[in-house]
Tab-separated table of C-alpha atoms in Angstrom:
chain	number	residue	atom	x	y	z
O	1	ASP	CA	0.103	0.129	-0.061
O	2	GLY	CA	1.125	3.464	-0.874
O	3	GLY	CA	1.630	5.761	2.224
O	4	ILE	CA	3.730	7.435	4.872
O	5	THR	CA	5.290	5.315	7.619
O	6	GLN	CA	6.596	6.845	10.829
O	7	SER	CA	8.460	4.737	13.406
O	8	PRO	CA	8.407	4.066	16.203
O	9	LYS	CA	4.988	4.918	17.396
O	10	TYR	CA	6.129	5.601	20.942
O	11	LEU	CA	9.704	6.696	21.862
O	12	PHE	CA	11.048	7.494	25.287
O	13	ARG	CA	14.367	9.443	25.708
O	14	LYS	CA	16.416	10.374	28.667
O	15	GLU	CA	17.467	13.893	29.095
O	16	GLY	CA	20.759	14.799	27.191
O	17	GLN	CA	20.246	12.111	24.630
O	18	ASN	CA	19.798	12.689	20.867
O	19	VAL	CA	16.965	10.560	19.254
O	20	THR	CA	15.983	10.017	15.622
O	21	LEU	CA	12.544	9.673	14.348
O	22	SER	CA	12.071	7.749	11.047
O	23	CYS	CA	9.704	8.853	8.149
O	24	GLU	CA	9.493	6.875	4.981
O	25	GLN	CA	7.081	7.487	1.953
O	26	ASN	CA	6.524	5.271	-1.125
O	27	LEU	CA	4.272	7.872	-2.846
O	28	ASN	CA	7.097	9.254	-5.085
O	29	HIS	CA	6.524	12.796	-3.387
O	30	ASP	CA	9.243	15.370	-3.780
O	31	ALA	CA	8.116	17.371	-0.757
O	32	MET	CA	8.422	16.256	2.813
O	33	TYR	CA	7.673	18.043	6.155
O	34	TRP	CA	8.084	17.538	9.774
O	35	TYR	CA	5.425	19.137	12.278
O	36	ARG	CA	5.277	19.171	15.886
O	37	GLN	CA	1.779	18.967	17.826
O	38	ASP	CA	1.300	20.095	21.275
O	39	PRO	CA	-1.971	20.363	23.125
O	40	GLY	CA	-3.649	23.625	22.552
O	41	GLN	CA	-1.047	24.895	20.021
O	42	GLY	CA	-1.913	23.216	16.733
O	43	LEU	CA	0.606	22.010	14.520
O	44	ARG	CA	4.028	23.861	14.037
O	45	LEU	CA	6.447	23.264	11.328
O	46	ILE	CA	10.018	22.168	12.190
O	47	TYR	CA	11.710	21.625	8.798
O	48	TYR	CA	10.611	20.979	5.174
O	49	SER	CA	12.261	19.629	2.087
O	50	GLN	CA	11.435	20.370	-1.420
O	51	ILE	CA	13.727	18.003	-3.133
O	52	VAL	CA	16.514	15.529	-2.243
O	53	ASN	CA	19.640	16.970	-0.609
O	54	ASP	CA	17.902	20.131	0.076
O	55	PHE	CA	15.915	21.360	3.391
O	56	GLN	CA	14.783	24.557	4.958
O	57	LYS	CA	14.017	25.507	8.526
O	58	GLY	CA	10.484	25.843	9.584
O	59	ASP	CA	9.044	28.053	12.394
O	60	ILE	CA	10.558	26.060	15.380
O	61	ALA	CA	13.810	24.419	13.952
O	62	GLU	CA	15.984	25.157	16.950
O	63	GLY	CA	17.187	21.912	18.706
O	64	TYR	CA	16.241	19.734	15.565
O	65	SER	CA	18.164	18.508	12.491
O	66	VAL	CA	17.104	16.605	9.363
O	67	SER	CA	18.685	14.987	6.239
O	68	ARG	CA	17.218	14.114	2.909
O	69	GLU	CA	19.613	11.827	1.310
O	70	LYS	CA	16.918	9.730	-0.486
O	71	LYS	CA	13.679	10.764	-1.997
O	72	GLU	CA	11.706	8.381	0.119
O	73	SER	CA	13.220	9.330	3.495
O	74	PHE	CA	13.306	12.338	5.832
O	75	PRO	CA	14.405	11.442	9.375
O	76	LEU	CA	14.334	13.989	12.108
O	77	THR	CA	16.884	14.176	15.035
O	78	VAL	CA	15.789	15.616	18.188
O	79	THR	CA	18.882	16.776	19.818
O	80	SER	CA	19.843	17.467	23.508
O	81	ALA	CA	19.494	21.233	22.606
O	82	GLN	CA	15.693	20.924	22.383
O	83	LYS	CA	14.614	22.436	25.593
O	84	ASN	CA	11.112	20.856	25.461
O	85	PRO	CA	11.036	17.867	23.306
O	86	THR	CA	7.949	16.010	24.722
O	87	ALA	CA	5.400	16.108	21.909
O	88	PHE	CA	3.586	14.325	19.042
O	89	TYR	CA	5.595	14.446	15.931
O	90	LEU	CA	3.963	14.222	12.527
O	91	CYS	CA	5.668	13.695	9.121
O	92	ALA	CA	4.047	14.643	5.808
O	93	SER	CA	4.566	14.605	2.193
O	94	SER	CA	3.272	16.072	-1.115
O	95	ILE	CA	3.903	15.814	-4.833
O	96	GLY	CA	5.177	19.450	-4.647
O	97	MET	CA	4.913	22.311	-2.164
O	98	GLY	CA	1.712	23.672	-3.160
O	99	THR	CA	-0.209	20.268	-3.567
O	100	GLU	CA	-2.266	18.185	-1.251
O	101	ALA	CA	-0.392	17.112	1.835
O	102	PHE	CA	-0.588	13.558	3.345
O	103	PHE	CA	0.329	12.706	6.871
O	104	GLY	CA	1.896	9.655	8.668
O	105	GLN	CA	0.483	8.257	11.966
O	106	GLY	CA	2.821	10.127	14.111
O	107	THR	CA	5.475	9.407	16.857
O	108	ARG	CA	5.082	10.411	20.343
O	109	LEU	CA	8.185	11.325	22.094
O	110	THR	CA	8.396	11.444	25.752
O	111	VAL	CA	11.527	12.676	27.702
O	112	VAL	CA	12.009	10.895	31.014
W	1	LYS	CA	1.930	36.872	9.527
W	2	GLN	CA	-0.903	34.408	8.435
W	3	GLU	CA	-3.078	33.344	11.437
W	4	VAL	CA	-5.728	30.677	11.091
W	5	THR	CA	-8.460	30.404	13.728
W	6	GLN	CA	-11.062	27.714	14.294
W	7	ILE	CA	-14.251	28.326	16.297
W	8	PRO	CA	-15.700	26.730	18.249
W	9	ALA	CA	-12.953	24.742	19.908
W	10	ALA	CA	-15.320	21.945	20.642
W	11	LEU	CA	-18.803	20.919	19.428
W	12	SER	CA	-21.440	18.216	20.696
W	13	VAL	CA	-24.269	17.458	18.337
W	14	PRO	CA	-26.924	14.614	18.367
W	15	GLU	CA	-26.753	12.050	15.658
W	16	GLY	CA	-28.313	13.034	12.244
W	17	GLU	CA	-27.713	16.708	12.647
W	18	ASN	CA	-26.147	18.790	9.890
W	19	LEU	CA	-23.420	20.855	11.155
W	20	VAL	CA	-20.914	23.583	10.071
W	21	LEU	CA	-17.248	23.966	11.156
W	22	ASN	CA	-15.731	27.396	10.691
W	23	CYS	CA	-12.149	28.342	9.675
W	24	SER	CA	-10.906	31.935	9.276
W	25	PHE	CA	-7.538	33.371	8.149
W	26	THR	CA	-6.017	36.778	8.326
W	27	ASP	CA	-4.247	37.027	5.025
W	28	SER	CA	-6.393	36.442	1.855
W	29	ALA	CA	-3.475	35.739	-0.383
W	30	ILE	CA	-3.526	31.965	-0.135
W	31	TYR	CA	-2.696	29.258	-2.659
W	32	ASN	CA	-5.046	26.660	-1.300
W	33	LEU	CA	-6.889	25.475	1.913
W	34	GLN	CA	-7.034	21.972	3.050
W	35	TRP	CA	-9.276	20.429	5.704
W	36	PHE	CA	-8.125	17.276	7.783
W	37	ARG	CA	-9.552	14.947	10.157
W	38	GLN	CA	-7.433	13.603	13.295
W	39	ASP	CA	-8.618	10.810	15.510
W	40	PRO	CA	-7.167	10.708	19.140
W	41	GLY	CA	-3.447	9.665	19.058
W	42	LYS	CA	-3.487	9.327	15.307
W	43	GLY	CA	-2.162	11.261	12.321
W	44	LEU	CA	-4.175	13.489	10.066
W	45	THR	CA	-6.313	12.327	7.190
W	46	SER	CA	-7.028	14.748	4.319
W	47	LEU	CA	-10.611	15.424	3.725
W	48	LEU	CA	-10.702	18.201	1.037
W	49	LEU	CA	-8.456	20.501	-0.873
W	50	ILE	CA	-9.797	23.685	-2.071
W	51	GLN	CA	-7.772	25.814	-4.588
W	52	SER	CA	-7.742	29.591	-4.145
W	53	SER	CA	-9.659	29.921	-7.510
W	54	GLN	CA	-12.552	27.435	-6.249
W	55	ARG	CA	-15.622	28.186	-4.209
W	56	GLU	CA	-16.287	24.702	-2.896
W	57	GLN	CA	-15.451	21.090	-2.917
W	58	THR	CA	-17.558	17.967	-2.121
W	59	SER	CA	-16.820	14.494	-1.042
W	60	GLY	CA	-19.642	12.225	0.205
W	61	ARG	CA	-21.294	14.094	3.172
W	62	LEU	CA	-18.744	16.657	3.321
W	63	ASN	CA	-18.799	20.071	1.563
W	64	ALA	CA	-16.113	22.755	2.075
W	65	SER	CA	-16.599	26.113	0.903
W	66	LEU	CA	-14.080	29.121	0.544
W	67	ASP	CA	-14.580	32.892	0.508
W	68	LYS	CA	-10.977	34.167	0.008
W	69	SER	CA	-11.931	37.823	0.141
W	70	SER	CA	-13.366	37.425	3.652
W	71	GLY	CA	-10.943	35.023	4.776
W	72	ARG	CA	-13.341	32.291	5.715
W	73	SER	CA	-13.909	28.674	4.849
W	74	THR	CA	-16.670	26.287	6.164
W	75	LEU	CA	-16.877	22.550	6.288
W	76	TYR	CA	-20.452	21.333	6.230
W	77	ILE	CA	-21.067	17.717	7.458
W	78	ALA	CA	-24.593	16.249	6.406
W	79	ALA	CA	-26.342	13.716	8.516
W	80	SER	CA	-23.630	13.370	11.149
W	81	GLN	CA	-22.818	10.043	12.697
W	82	PRO	CA	-21.068	8.932	15.752
W	83	GLY	CA	-18.189	7.837	13.474
W	84	ASP	CA	-17.594	11.538	12.560
W	85	SER	CA	-16.298	12.217	16.071
W	86	ALA	CA	-12.854	13.544	15.658
W	87	THR	CA	-10.830	16.697	15.588
W	88	TYR	CA	-11.215	18.633	12.430
W	89	LEU	CA	-8.329	20.781	11.271
W	90	CYS	CA	-8.055	23.412	8.582
W	91	ALA	CA	-4.803	24.581	7.001
W	92	VAL	CA	-4.066	27.347	4.508
W	93	ARG	CA	-1.067	27.478	2.066
W	94	GLY	CA	0.209	30.825	1.372
W	95	ASN	CA	1.501	32.044	-2.060
W	96	GLN	CA	4.873	32.544	-0.702
W	97	GLY	CA	6.787	29.285	0.281
W	98	GLY	CA	3.912	27.120	0.212
W	99	LYS	CA	3.909	26.161	3.937
W	100	LEU	CA	0.810	25.039	5.461
W	101	ILE	CA	-0.346	27.120	8.400
W	102	PHE	CA	-2.916	25.200	10.765
W	103	GLY	CA	-5.647	26.349	12.955
W	104	GLN	CA	-6.123	24.773	16.370
W	105	GLY	CA	-8.965	22.481	15.313
W	106	THR	CA	-12.473	21.708	16.318
W	107	GLU	CA	-13.160	18.643	18.451
W	108	LEU	CA	-16.417	17.216	17.211
W	109	SER	CA	-18.587	14.735	19.354
W	110	VAL	CA	-21.458	13.272	17.622
W	111	LYS	CA	-23.824	11.586	20.141
W	112	PRO	CA	-25.853	8.387	19.337
């Protein structure tokens, strides 16, 4: 089936550790995105990529890093510099930047 | 800066009722608007995409309208069912950059 796969579904991290969230799509989409969702704040854009080997900061990029070495993959690393990393993280993709966006099922990250 | 507002934050209706969810945005220079559904703990499911040149889009019992000049969109759900219970999010994509800007959502509960 075509779609966007995020893994793992739940992730626990100790303070001071880096952690990487996986996002894979088999839709042949060029654009991919990472959003963070917190209760009462809606979705906020962390990073986006319009094409392989290129990515741009979103509105809340501090403490996060990404790579886009393959068209189908856009992993997000939450670094120890992110002061409040506990949140629900959503990955999305679209054919291009202005087209319909499709989302994965999310990863819930908890810092313990 | 584009801001998207959804009112009310929560809505409870009896089964079978027709209902309207509201979305307003401050900058009318949008490329398109997308409505999503989110079930608890899950990712977003795309419902409808309206291009800036369109006035409405329909899918089954759902009808979304767009009035760009007044900065408003509505999502009409006909003959609501308990399975429609979810949070509904609208998001606009601006002409510059193509990033999706989300509202905070309306949590809908349809009572049997």
